[in-house]
Protein backbone atom coordinates (compact mmCIF):
# COMPACT_ATOMS: atom_id res chain seq x y z
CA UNK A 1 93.22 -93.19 7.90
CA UNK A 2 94.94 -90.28 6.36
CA UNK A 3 94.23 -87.00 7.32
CA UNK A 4 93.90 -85.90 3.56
CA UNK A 5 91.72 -88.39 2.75
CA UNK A 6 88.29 -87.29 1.54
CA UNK A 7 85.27 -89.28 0.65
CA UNK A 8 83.08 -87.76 -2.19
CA UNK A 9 79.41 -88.89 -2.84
CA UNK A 10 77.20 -88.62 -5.97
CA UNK A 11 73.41 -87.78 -5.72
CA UNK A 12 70.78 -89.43 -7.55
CA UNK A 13 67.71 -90.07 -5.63
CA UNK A 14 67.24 -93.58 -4.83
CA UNK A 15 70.02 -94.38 -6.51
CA UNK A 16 71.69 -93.86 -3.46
CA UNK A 17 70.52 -97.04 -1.94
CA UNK A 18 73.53 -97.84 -3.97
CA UNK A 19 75.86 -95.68 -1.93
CA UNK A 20 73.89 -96.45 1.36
CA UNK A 21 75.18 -99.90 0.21
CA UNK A 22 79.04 -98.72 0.27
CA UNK A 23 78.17 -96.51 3.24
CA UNK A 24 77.32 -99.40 5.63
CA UNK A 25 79.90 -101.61 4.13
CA UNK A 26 82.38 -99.15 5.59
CA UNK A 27 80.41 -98.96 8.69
CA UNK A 28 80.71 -102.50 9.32
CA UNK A 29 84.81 -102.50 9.12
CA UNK A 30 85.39 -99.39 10.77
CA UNK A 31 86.42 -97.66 8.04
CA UNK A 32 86.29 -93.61 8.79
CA UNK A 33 86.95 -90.59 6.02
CA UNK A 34 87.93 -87.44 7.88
CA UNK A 35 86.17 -85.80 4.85
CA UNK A 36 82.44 -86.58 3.59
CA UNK A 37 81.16 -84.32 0.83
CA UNK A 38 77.73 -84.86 -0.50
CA UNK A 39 75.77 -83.77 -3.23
CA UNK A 40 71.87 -84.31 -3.15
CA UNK A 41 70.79 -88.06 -2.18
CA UNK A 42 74.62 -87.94 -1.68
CA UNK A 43 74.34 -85.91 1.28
CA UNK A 44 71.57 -87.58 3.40
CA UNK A 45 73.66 -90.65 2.58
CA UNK A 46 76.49 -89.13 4.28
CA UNK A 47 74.68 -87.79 7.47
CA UNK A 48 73.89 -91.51 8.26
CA UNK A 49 77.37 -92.44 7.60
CA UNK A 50 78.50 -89.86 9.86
CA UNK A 51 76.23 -90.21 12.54
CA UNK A 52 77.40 -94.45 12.57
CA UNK A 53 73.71 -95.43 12.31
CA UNK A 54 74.30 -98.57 9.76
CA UNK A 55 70.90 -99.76 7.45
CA UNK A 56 69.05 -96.09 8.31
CA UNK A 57 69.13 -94.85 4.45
CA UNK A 58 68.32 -98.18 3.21
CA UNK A 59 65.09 -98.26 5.77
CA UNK A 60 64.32 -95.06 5.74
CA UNK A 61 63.80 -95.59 1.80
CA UNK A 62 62.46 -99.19 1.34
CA UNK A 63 60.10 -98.70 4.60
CA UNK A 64 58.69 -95.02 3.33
CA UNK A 65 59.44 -95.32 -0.46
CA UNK A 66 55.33 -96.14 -0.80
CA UNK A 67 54.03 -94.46 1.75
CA UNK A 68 52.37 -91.22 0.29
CA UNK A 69 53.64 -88.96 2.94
CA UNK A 70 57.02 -89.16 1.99
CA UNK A 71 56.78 -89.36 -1.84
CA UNK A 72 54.53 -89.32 -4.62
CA UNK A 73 51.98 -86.61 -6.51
CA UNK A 74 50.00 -86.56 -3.59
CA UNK A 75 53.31 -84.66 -1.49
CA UNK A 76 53.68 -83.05 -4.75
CA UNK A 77 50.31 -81.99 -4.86
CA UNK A 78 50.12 -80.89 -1.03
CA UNK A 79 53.91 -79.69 -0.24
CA UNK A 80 54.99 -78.40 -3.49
CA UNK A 81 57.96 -81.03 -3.59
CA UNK A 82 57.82 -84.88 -4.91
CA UNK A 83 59.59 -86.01 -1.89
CA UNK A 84 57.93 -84.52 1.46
CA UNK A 85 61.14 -83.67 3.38
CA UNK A 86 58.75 -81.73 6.68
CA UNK A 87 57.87 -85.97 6.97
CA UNK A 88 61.43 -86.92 6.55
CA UNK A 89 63.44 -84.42 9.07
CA UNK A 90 60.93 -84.18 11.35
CA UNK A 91 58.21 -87.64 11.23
CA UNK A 92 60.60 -89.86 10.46
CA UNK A 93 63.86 -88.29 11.28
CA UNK A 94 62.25 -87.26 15.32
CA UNK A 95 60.08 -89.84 15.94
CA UNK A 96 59.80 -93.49 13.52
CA UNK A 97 63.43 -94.21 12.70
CA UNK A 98 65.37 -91.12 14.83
CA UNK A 99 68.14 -89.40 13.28
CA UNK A 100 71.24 -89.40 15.37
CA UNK A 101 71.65 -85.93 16.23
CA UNK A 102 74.55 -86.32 18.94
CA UNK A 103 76.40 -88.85 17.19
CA UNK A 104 76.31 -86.43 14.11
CA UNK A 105 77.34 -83.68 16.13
CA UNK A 106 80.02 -85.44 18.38
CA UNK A 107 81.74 -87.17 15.18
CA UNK A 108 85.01 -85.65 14.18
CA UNK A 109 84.42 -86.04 10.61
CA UNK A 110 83.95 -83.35 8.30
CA UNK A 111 81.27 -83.18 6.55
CA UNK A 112 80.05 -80.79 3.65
CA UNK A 113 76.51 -80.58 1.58
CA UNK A 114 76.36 -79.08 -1.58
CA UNK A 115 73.71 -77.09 -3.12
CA UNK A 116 73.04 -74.50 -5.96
CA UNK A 117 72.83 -70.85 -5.46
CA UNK A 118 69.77 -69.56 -7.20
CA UNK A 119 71.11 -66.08 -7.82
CA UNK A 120 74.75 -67.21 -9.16
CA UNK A 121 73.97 -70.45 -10.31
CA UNK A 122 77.24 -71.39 -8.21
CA UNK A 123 78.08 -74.36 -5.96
CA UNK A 124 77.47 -73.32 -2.38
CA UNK A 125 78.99 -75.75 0.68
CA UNK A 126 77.21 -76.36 3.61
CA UNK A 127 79.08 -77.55 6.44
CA UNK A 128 78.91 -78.91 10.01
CA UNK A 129 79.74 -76.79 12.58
CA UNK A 130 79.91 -74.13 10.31
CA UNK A 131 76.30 -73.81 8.98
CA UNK A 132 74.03 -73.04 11.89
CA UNK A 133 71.21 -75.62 10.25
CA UNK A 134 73.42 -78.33 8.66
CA UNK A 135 70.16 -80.39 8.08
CA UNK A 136 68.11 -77.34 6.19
CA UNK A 137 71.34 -77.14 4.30
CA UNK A 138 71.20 -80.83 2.91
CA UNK A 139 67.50 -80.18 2.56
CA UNK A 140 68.36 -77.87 0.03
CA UNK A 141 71.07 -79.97 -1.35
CA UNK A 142 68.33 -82.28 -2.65
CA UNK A 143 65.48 -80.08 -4.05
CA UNK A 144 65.19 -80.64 -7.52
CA UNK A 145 64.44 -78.36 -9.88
CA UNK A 146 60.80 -78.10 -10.77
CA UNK A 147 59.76 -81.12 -8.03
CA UNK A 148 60.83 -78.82 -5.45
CA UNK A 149 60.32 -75.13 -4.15
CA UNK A 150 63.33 -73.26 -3.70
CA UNK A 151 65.03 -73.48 0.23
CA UNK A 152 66.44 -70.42 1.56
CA UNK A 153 69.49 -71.14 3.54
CA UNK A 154 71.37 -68.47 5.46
CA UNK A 155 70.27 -65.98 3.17
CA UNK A 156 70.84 -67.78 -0.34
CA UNK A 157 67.74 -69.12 -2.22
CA UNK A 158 69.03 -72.48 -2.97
CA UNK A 159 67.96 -76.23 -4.72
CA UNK A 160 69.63 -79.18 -5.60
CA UNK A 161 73.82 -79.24 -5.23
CA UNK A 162 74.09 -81.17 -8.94
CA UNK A 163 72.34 -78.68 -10.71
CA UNK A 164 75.88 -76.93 -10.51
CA UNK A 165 78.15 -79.66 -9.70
CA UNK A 166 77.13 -83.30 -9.14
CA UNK A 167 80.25 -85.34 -8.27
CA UNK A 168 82.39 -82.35 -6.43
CA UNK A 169 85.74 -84.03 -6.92
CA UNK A 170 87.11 -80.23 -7.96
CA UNK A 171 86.03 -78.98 -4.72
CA UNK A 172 88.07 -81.99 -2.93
CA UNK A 173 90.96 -80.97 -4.48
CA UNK A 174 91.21 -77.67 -4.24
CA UNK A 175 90.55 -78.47 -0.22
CA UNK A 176 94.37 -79.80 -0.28
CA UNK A 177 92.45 -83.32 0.48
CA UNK A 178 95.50 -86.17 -1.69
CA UNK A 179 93.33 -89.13 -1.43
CA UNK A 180 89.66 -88.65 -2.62
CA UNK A 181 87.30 -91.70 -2.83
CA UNK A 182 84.40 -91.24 -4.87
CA UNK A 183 80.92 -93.25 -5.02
CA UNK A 184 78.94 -92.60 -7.62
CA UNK A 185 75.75 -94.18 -8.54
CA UNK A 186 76.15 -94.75 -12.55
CA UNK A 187 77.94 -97.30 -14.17
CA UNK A 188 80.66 -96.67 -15.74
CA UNK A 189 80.57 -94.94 -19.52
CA UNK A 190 76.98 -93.37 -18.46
CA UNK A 191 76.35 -90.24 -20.24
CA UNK A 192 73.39 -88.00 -20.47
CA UNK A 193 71.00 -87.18 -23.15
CA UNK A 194 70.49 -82.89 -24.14
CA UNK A 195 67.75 -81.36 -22.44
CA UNK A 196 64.49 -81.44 -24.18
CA UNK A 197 62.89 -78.62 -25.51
CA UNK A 198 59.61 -78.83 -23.30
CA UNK A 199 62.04 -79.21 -19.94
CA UNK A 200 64.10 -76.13 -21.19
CA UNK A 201 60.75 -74.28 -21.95
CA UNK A 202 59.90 -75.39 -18.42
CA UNK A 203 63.09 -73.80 -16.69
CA UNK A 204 62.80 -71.01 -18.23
CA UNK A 205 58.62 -70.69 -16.77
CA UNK A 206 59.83 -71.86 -13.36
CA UNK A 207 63.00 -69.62 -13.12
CA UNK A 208 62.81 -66.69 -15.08
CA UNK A 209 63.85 -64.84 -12.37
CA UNK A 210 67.10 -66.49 -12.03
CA UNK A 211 68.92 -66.63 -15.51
CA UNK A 212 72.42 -67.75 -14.06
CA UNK A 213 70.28 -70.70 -12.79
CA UNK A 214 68.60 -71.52 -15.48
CA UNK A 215 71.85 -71.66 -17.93
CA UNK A 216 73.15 -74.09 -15.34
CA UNK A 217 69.84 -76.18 -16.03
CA UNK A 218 70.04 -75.87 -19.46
CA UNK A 219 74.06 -76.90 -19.31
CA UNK A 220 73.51 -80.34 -16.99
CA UNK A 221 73.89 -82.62 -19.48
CA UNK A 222 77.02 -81.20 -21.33
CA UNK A 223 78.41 -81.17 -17.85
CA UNK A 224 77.71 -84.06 -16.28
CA UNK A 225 79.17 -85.91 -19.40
CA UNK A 226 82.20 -83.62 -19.72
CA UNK A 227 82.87 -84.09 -15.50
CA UNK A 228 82.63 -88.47 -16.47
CA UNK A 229 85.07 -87.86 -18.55
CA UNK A 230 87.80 -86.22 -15.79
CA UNK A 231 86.38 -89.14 -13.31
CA UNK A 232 87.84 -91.45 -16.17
CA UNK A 233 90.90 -89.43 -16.87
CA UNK A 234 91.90 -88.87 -12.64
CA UNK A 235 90.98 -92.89 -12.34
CA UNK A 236 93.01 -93.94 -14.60
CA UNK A 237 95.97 -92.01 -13.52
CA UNK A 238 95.56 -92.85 -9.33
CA UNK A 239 94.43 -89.35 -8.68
CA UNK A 240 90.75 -90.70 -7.49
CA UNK A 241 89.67 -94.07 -6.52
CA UNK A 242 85.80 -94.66 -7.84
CA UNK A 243 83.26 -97.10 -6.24
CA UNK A 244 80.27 -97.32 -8.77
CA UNK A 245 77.78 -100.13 -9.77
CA UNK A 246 79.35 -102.23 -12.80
CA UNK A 247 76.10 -102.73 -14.98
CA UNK A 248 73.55 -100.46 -15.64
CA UNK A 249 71.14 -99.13 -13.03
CA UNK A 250 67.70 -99.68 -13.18
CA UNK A 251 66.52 -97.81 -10.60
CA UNK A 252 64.46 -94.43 -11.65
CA UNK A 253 64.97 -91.19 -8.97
CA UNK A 254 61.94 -91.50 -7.99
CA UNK A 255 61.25 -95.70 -8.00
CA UNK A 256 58.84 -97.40 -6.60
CA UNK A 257 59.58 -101.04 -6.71
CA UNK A 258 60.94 -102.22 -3.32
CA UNK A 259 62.88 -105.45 -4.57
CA UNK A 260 64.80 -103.00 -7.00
CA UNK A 261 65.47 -100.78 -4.38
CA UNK A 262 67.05 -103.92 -2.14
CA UNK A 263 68.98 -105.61 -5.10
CA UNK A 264 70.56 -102.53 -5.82
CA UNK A 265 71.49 -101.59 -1.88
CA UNK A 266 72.95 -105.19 -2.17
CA UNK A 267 74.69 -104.69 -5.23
CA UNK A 268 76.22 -101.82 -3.22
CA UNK A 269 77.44 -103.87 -0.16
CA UNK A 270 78.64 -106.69 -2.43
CA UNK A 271 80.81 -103.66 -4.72
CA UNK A 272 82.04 -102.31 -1.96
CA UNK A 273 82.83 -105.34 -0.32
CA UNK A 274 85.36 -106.35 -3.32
CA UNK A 275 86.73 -103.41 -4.04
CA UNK A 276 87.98 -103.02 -0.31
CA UNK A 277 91.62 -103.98 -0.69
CA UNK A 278 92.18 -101.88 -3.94
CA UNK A 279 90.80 -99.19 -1.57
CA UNK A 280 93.03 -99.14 1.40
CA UNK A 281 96.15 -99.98 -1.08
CA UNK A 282 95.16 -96.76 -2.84
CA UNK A 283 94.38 -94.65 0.41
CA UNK A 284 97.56 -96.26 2.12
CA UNK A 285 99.85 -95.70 -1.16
């Protein structure tokens, strides 16, 4: 594949069984990005993908998704965050369905987690090989606001990467990278409703000690929608080539319902699966 070829991923939550979907898809036909960027869910997608260990997202969510140590009130309750992440990196990532350190490590593939910078409200890259804990980074790459305490990383105070950018196609391009694949894990013409006035009031409780953070919270919405729009724009004009489900996803960040969380990793294979040959046309172009 090219060298300039970079492969972007959305966040979400478990949405991503979606992209984990994609993910092995590529897996399965060999199909390497020197690049992976991840935001969120996004990034522990992409630490399986780099790592070569097809079906571990899927598993790792449909096998735990009910299991109260990894997610629920009671982790909320007991670790201060809706999805435990000590059970994740260390239970499950150690010892019941190990994490592929080496391979991860030995991998020539690039690969970058985003997160938010507390302080600055500002996107904040963590990479491999750069970033002396790559994993603490992506843990802090998916701590969302209010379900999750703050993670310091290399001196930053940081939580999840979408608060300040959710799909960083920007960052790909300013990276020199000419072909940029993108999976994201809304269909397409998604948009999201304003904040409420109770979640704003919340923020504001939660983070009054960071008010460049908390305008980012407060500006999500307006954001997200305006960054669809310049996914639609650089689609239509061959500057991007998106991967994204094609009706509406059911699937809440947080769901419980196993079959939903299978049809939609499905849906994701089967996606991926036809949209292969408009791919490599567009990578190889």
């Amino acid at each position: 594949m090219k060298e300039r070829t970079a492969l972007v991923l959305e966040g979400g939550s478990l949405r991503c069984l979606f992209t984990s979907g994609v993910l092995d898809t590529f897996m399965s036909k060999g199909i390497e990005f020197p690049c992976v960027a991840g935001v969120s869910a996004g990034s522990l997608s992409g630490l399986n993908y780099v790592s070569k260990q097809i079906g571990r997202t899927a598993k790792v969510n449909i096998n735990y998704v009910n299991d109260k140590r990894y997610l629920g009130i009671h982790s909320l309750i007991h670790n201060h965050s809706i999805f435990n992440f000590d059970f994740l990196f260390d239970d499950i990532g150690k010892e019941l369905l190990p994490f592929d350190v080496e391979a991860f490590e030995r991998s020539t593939q690039r690969f970058v987690a985003f997160a938010t910078d507390c302080s600055s409200g500002k996107l904040v890259p963590f990479e491999k090989g750069k970033t002396k804990d790559i994993l603490l980074g992506c843990r802090s790459s998916c701590s969302m606001p209010l379900l999750s305490p703050i993670v310091q990383v290399e001196g930053l105070n940081c939580l999840d990467g979408g608060i300040a950018n959710p799909i960083p196609i920007e960052w790909a391009i300013e990276q020199g990278y000419e072909k940029i694949v993108v999976v994201l894990t809304r269909q397409q013409g998604y948009r999201k409703q304003p904040v409420s006035k109770p979640m704003l009031h919340a923020y504001e409780r939660a983070y009054r000690k960071y008010p460049h953070l908390i305008n980012r919270l407060k500006q999500i919405p307006a954001h997200y929608n305006e960054l669809q729009e310049k996914v639609d724009q650089w689609e239509n004009e061959g500057r991007i080539f998106v991967i994204r489900p094609e009706e509406p996803v059911l699937v809440s960040r947080v769901e419980k319902n196993v079959d939903k969380l299978r049809d939609l990793y499905e849906i994701g294979k089967q996606i991926a699966n036809k949209r292969l040959d408009a791919m490599q046309e567009y990578i190889e172009s």
